[in-house]
Short mmCIF file of C-alpha atoms in Angstrom, two decimals:
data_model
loop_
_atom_site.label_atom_id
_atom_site.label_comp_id
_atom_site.label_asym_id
_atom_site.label_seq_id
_atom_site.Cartn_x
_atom_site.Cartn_y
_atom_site.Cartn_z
CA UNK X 1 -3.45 45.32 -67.84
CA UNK X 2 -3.90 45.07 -64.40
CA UNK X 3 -6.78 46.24 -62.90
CA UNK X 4 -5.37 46.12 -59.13
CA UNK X 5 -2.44 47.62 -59.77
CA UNK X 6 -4.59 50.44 -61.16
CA UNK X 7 -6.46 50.63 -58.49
CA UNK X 8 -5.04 52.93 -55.40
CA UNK X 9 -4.35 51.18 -52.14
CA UNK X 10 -4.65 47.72 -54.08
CA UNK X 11 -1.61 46.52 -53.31
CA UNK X 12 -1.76 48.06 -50.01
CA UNK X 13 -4.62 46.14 -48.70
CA UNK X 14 -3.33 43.16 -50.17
CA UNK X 15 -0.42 42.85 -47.94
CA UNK X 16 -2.66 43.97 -45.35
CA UNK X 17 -4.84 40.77 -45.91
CA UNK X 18 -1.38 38.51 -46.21
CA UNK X 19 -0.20 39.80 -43.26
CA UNK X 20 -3.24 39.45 -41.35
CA UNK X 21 -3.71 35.68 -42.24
CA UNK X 22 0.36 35.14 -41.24
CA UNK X 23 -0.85 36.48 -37.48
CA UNK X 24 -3.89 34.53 -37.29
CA UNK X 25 -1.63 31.32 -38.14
CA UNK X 26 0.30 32.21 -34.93
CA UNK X 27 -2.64 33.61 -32.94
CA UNK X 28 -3.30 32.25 -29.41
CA UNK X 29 -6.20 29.70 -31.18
CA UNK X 30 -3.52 27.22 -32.56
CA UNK X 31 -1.10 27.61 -29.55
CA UNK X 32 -2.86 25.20 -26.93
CA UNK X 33 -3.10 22.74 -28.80
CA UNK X 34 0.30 22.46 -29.54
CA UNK X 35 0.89 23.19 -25.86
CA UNK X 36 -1.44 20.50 -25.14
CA UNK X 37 0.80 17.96 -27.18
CA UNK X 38 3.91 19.20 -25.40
CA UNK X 39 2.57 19.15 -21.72
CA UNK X 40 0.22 16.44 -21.56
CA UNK X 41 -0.67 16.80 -17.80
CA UNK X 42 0.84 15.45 -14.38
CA UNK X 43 4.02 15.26 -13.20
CA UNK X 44 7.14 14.99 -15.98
CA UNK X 45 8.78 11.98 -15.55
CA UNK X 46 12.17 12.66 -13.89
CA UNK X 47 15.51 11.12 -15.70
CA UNK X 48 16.18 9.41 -12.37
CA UNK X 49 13.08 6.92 -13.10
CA UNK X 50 13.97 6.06 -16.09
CA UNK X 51 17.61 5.87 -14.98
CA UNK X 52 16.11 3.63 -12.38
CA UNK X 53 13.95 1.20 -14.50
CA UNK X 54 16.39 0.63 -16.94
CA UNK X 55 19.29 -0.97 -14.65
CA UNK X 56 16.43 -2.86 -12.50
CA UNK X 57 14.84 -4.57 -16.04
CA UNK X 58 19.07 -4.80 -16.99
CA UNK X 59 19.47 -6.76 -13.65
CA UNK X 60 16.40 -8.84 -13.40
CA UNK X 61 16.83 -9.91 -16.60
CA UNK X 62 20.31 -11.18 -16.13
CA UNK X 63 19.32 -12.45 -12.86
CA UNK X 64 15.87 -13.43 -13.30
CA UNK X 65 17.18 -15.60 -16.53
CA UNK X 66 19.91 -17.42 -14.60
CA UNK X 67 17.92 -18.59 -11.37
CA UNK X 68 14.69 -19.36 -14.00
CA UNK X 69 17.48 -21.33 -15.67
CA UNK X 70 19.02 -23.72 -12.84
CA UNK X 71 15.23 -24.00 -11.59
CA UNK X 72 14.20 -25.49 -14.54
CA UNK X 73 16.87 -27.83 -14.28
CA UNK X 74 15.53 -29.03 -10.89
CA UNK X 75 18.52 -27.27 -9.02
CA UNK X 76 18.26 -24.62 -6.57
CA UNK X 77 20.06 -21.94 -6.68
CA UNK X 78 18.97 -19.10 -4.24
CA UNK X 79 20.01 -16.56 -1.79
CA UNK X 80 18.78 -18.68 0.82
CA UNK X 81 18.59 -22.18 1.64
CA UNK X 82 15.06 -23.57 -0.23
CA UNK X 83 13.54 -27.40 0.05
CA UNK X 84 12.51 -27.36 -3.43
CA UNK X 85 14.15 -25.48 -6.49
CA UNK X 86 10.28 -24.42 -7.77
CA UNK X 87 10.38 -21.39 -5.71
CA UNK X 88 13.52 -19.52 -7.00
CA UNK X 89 12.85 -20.93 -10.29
CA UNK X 90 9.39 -18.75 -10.14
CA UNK X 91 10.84 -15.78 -8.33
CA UNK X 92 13.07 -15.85 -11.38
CA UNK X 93 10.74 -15.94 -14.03
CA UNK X 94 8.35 -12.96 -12.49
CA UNK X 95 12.13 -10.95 -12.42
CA UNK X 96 12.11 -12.41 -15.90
CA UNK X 97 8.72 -11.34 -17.17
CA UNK X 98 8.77 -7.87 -15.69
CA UNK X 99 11.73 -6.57 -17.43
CA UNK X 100 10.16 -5.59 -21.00
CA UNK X 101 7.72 -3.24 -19.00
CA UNK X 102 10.38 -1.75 -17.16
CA UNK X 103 11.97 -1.48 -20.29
CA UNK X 104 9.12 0.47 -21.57
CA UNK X 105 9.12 3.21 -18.68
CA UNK X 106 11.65 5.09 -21.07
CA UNK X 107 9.08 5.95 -23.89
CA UNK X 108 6.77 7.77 -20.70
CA UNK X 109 6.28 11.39 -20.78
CA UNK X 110 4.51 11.63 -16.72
CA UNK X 111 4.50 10.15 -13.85
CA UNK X 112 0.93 8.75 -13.99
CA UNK X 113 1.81 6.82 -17.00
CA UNK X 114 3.99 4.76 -14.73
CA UNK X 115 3.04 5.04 -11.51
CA UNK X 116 0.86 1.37 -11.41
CA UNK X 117 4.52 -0.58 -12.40
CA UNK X 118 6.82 1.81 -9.83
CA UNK X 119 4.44 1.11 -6.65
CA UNK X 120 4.41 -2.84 -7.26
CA UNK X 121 9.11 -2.33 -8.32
CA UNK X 122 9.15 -0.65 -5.03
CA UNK X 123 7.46 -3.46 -3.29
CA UNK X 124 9.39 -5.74 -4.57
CA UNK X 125 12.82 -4.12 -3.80
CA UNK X 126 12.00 -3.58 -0.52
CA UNK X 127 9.75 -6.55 0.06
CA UNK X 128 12.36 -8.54 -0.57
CA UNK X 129 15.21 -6.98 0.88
CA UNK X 130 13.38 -7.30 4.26
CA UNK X 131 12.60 -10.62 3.68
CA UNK X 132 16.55 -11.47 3.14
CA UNK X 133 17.33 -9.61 6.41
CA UNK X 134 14.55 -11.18 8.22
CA UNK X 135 15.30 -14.29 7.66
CA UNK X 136 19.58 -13.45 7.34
CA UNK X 137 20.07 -17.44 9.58
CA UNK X 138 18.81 -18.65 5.97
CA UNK X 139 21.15 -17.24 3.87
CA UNK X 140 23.82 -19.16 2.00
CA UNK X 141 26.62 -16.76 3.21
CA UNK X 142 25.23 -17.93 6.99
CA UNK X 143 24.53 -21.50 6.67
CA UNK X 144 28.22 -21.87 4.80
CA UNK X 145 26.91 -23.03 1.04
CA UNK X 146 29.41 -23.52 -2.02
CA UNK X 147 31.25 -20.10 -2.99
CA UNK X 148 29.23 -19.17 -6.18
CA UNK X 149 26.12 -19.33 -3.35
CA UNK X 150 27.89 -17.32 -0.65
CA UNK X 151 28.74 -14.43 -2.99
CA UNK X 152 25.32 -14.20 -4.84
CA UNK X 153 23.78 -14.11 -1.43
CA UNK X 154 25.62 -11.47 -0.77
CA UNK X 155 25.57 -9.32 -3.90
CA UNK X 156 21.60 -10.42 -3.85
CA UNK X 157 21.37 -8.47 -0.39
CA UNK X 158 23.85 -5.24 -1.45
CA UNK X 159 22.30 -5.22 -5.03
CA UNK X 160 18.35 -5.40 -3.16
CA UNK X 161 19.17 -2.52 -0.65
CA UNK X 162 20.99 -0.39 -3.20
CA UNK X 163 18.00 -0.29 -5.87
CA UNK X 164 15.28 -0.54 -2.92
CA UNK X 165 17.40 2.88 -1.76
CA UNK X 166 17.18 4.53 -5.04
CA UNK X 167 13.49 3.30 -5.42
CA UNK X 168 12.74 5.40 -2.05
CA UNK X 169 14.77 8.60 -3.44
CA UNK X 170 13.22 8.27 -6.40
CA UNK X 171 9.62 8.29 -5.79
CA UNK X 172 10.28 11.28 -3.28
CA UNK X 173 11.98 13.25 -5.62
CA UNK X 174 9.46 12.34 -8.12
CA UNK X 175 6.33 13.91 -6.03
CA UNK X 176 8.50 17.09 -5.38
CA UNK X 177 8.02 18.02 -9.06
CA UNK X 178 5.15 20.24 -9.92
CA UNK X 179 1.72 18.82 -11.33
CA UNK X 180 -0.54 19.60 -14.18
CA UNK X 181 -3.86 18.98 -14.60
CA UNK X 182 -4.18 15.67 -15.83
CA UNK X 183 -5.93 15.37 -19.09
CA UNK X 184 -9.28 13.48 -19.82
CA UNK X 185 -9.02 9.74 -19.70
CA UNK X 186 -8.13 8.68 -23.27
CA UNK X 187 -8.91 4.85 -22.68
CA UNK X 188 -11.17 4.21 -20.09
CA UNK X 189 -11.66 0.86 -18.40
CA UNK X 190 -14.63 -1.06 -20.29
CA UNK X 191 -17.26 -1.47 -17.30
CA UNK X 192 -17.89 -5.37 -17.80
CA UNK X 193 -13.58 -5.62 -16.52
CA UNK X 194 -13.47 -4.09 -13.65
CA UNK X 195 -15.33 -6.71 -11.59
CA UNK X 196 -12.50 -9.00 -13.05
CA UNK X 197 -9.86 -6.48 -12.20
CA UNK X 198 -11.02 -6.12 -8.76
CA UNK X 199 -11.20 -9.97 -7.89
CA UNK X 200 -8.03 -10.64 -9.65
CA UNK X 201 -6.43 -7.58 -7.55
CA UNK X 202 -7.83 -8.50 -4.16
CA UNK X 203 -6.88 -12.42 -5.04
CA UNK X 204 -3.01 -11.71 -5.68
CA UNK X 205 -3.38 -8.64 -2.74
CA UNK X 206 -4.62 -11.53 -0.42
CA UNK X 207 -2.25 -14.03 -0.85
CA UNK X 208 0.47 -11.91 -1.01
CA UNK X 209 -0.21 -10.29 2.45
CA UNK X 210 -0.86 -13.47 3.80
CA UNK X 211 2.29 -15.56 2.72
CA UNK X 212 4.14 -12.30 4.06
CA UNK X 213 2.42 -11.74 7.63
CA UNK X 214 1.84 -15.10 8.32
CA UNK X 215 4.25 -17.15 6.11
CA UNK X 216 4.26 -20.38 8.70
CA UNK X 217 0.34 -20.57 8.16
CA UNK X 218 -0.11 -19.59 4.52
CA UNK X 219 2.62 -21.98 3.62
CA UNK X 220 0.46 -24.76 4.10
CA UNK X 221 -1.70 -24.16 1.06
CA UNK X 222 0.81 -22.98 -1.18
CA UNK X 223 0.65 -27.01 -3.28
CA UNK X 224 4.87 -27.86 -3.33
CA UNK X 225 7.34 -27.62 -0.48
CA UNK X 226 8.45 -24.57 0.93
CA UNK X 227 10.15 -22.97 3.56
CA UNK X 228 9.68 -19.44 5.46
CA UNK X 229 11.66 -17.13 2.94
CA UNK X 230 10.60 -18.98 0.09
CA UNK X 231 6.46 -18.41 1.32
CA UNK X 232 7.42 -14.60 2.14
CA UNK X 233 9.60 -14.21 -0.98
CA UNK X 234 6.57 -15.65 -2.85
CA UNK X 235 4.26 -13.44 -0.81
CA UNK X 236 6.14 -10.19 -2.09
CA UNK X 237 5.73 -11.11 -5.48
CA UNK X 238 1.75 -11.74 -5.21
CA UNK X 239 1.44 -8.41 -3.04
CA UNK X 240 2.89 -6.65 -5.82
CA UNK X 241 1.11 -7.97 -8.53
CA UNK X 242 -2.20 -7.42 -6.79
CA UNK X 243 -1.15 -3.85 -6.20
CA UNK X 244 -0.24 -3.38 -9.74
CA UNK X 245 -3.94 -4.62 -10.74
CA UNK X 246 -5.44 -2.61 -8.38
CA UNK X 247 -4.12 0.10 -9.39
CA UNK X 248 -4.80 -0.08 -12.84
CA UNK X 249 -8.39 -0.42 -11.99
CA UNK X 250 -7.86 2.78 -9.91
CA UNK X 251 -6.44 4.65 -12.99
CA UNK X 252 -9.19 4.15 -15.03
CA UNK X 253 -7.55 4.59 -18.56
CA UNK X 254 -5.43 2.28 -20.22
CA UNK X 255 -3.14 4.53 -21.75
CA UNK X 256 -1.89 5.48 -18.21
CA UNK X 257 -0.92 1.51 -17.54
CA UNK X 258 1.33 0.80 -20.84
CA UNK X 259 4.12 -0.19 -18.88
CA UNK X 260 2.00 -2.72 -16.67
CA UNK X 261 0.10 -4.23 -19.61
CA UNK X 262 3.32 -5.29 -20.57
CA UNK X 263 4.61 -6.68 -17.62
CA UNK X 264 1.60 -8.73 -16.54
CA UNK X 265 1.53 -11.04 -19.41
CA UNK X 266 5.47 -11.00 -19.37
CA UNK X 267 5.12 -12.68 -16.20
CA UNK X 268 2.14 -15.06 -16.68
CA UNK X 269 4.06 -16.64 -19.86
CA UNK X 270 7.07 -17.13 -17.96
CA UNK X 271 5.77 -18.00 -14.40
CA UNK X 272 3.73 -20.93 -16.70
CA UNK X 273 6.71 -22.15 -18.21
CA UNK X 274 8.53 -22.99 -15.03
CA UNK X 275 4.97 -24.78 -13.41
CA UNK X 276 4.91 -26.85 -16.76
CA UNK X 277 8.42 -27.79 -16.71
CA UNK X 278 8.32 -28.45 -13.09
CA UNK X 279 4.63 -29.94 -12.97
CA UNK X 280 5.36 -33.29 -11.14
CA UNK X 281 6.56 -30.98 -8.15
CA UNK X 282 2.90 -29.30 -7.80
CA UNK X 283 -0.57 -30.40 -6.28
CA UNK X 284 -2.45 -29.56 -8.98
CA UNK X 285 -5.37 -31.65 -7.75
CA UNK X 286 -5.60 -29.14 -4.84
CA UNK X 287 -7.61 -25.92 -4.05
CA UNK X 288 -4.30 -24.00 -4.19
CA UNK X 289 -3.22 -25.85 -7.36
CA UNK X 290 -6.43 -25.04 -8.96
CA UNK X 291 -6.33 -21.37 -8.12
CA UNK X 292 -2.58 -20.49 -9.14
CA UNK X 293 -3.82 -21.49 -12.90
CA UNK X 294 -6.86 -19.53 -12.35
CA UNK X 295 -4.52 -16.44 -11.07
CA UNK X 296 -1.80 -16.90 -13.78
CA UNK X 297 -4.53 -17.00 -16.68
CA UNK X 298 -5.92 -13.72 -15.19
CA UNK X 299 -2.87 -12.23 -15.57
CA UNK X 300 -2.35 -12.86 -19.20
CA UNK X 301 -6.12 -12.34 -19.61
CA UNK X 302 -6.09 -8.65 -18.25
CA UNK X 303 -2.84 -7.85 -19.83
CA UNK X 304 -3.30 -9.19 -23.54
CA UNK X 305 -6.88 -8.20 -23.31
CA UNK X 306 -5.88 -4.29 -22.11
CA UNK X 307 -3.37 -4.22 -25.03
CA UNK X 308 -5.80 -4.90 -27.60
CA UNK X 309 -8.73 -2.92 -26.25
CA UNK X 310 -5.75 0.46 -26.06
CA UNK X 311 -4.81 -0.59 -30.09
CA UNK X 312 -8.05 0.17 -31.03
CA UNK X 313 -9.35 3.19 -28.87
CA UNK X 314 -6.41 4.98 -27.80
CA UNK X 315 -5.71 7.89 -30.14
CA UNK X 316 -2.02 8.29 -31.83
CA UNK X 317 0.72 9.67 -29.36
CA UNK X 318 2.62 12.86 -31.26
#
C-alpha cells in the first residue's frame, strides 16, 4: 500500500511543494541573469553601423586590392597625380588590411564594442575626402590623366563624401540611442602594455597630425618621394591608426576592441608586403626608415598579442 495516499492532505501538499519549486524556477533570482545576457550594457548597436561597415570593408577591399595591386607592380594608379607608386600602393593595403575588422562589426551587440574602429573609419572618410578637395589641382580628372584615371578620381571623391556622409549620420544617430550601464571590464589591459600602447598611440597620433598640418615639412622625413596629397593622404592613415590605439588603451578591456584587434594586424601584414616588394624605393638606412619598421611591428605586436591575451581570459559570449 501506499502510505501517502493514506495519509490526508498527502497529495495535497505534494503539489503544493511541486508547484512551489515550478515558481521559484521563474522567481525574480534567475531573471537578471538572463537579462544580463540579453542586455549587456551601453548603447545597442544600430543596423545603420553595421549597414555602414559592411559596404566600407565591401569597398576597400575591392579598392584597396586593386591600387595594392598596380603598386606592387611599380605603377601608380591614384586619384591624384603621385611621384612614386609606393604611396597608393600603401594607402591600398591599410584599405586592404582593415576590411576583416570591419567585417567583424556585424557579430557586435553595443556600441562600445566598436567604437575604437568607427572613430579611426570616420577619420579616414573624412580625412581623406578633405584631402582630395584640398588638393582638387592634383586630381587626375584636373590635370587631364588617361580615362580609367579621370573616372576613378571621380568616383574616389563621390564614393569618399557619400560614406564620410553616412559615417557623420551614423555616429549621431548612434549617440541618440539610450545607454546602459556598462558592465565590468571582462578583459582588462595587462599593466606592463599600456606604456607600449601609449607610445605606439602617440607615435602614429604624431606623425599623422604632422604629415596632415604641415605636409610640405613632414614630407621631408617620410624616406621615398612624395608629394603634398600623398604626405596628407599618408598622414590620415597614421592619425587614424594612432587614434584607434589610443583608444583601445582608453577602453581598458579587450573584449570591447575585437573589431580593432583585427584590423591592426590586418594592416601591418599588408602595409609590410608592399615595403618588401617595393624595398629598393625606401631609405631604410634612415631615422624615418628605421622607425616605420619599428611602427609596423607595433602594430602586429599589439594586435596578435591582444588576441591571444582575450582567448585565454575573456569568458564565452552566449
Amino acid at each position: 500500500m501506499n502510505k501517502e495516499a493514506d495519509i490526508p492532505g498527502a497529495a495535497d501538499n505534494s503539489r503544493a511543494v511541486d508547484d512551489s519549486g515550478a515558481a521559484d524556477d521563474d522567481s525574480p533570482a534567475a531573471g537578471p541573469d538572463a537579462g544580463s545576457s540579453a542586455e549587456p550594457g551601453g548603447r545597442a548597436l544600430t543596423p545603420a553601423v553595421t549597414m555602414l561597415t559592411t559596404a566600407v570593408a565591401v569597398i576597400s577591399m575591392l579598392v584597396g586590392a586593386l591600387l595594392m595591386a598596380v603598386g606592387l607592380t611599380g605603377h601608380a594608379f591614384s586619384a591624384w597625380r603621385s611621384p612614386e607608386p609606393l604611396s597608393s600602393g600603401l594607402v591600398g593595403a591599410a584599405m586592404l588590411g582593415v576590411s576583416p575588422g570591419l567585417f567583424m562589426v556585424g557579430r557586435a551587440r553595443v556600441w562600445e564594442e566598436v567604437r575604437t574602429l568607427l572613430f579611426p573609419l570616420a577619420i579616414v572618410l573624412l580625412g581623406l575626402l578633405a584631402v582630395s578637395l584640398l588638393n582638387a589641382g592634383e586630381l587626375q580628372v584636373v590635370q587631364g590623366g588617361s580615362l580609367l584615371l579621370v573616372l576613378f578620381s571621380l568616383g574616389w571623391v563621390a564614393v569618399l563624401g557619400l560614406l564620410g556622409l553616412c559615417a557623420l549620420v551614423c555616429i549621431a544617430l548612434q549617440h541618440l540611442g539610450p545607454a546602459l550601464p556598462l558592465e565590468e571590464r571582462i578583459a582588462p589591459l595587462p599593466g606592463w602594455s599600456k606604456p607600449f600602447l601609449a607610445v605606439l598611440g602617440s607615435a602614429w597620433f604624431g606623425i599623422g597630425a604632422g604629415l596632415l598640418g604641415l605636409p610640405r615639412f613632414w614630407a621631408d622625413f617620410v624616406p621615398w618621394s612624395v608629394n603634398r596629397p600623398d604626405a596628407q593622404a599618408l598622414g590620415v592613415w597614421a592619425l587614424a591608426l594612432g587614434v584607434g590605439v589610443l583608444g583601445a588603451l582608453a577602453e581598458d578591456d579587450l573584449s570591447r576592441v575585437r573589431p580593432a584587434l583585427l584590423a591592426l594586424p590586418g594592416v601591418a601584414i599588408t602595409v609590410a608586403v608592399v615595403l618588401g616588394a617595393r624595398a629598393t624605393k625606401v631609405n631604410w638606412t634612415s631615422g624615418p626608415g628605421l622607425s616605420l619598421i619599428i611602427l609596423v611591428a607595433g602594430l602586429l605586436l599589439a594586435g596578435t598579442t591582444g588576441r591571444r591575451l582575450l582567448a585565454r581570459r575573456a569568458t564565452p559570449r552566449p
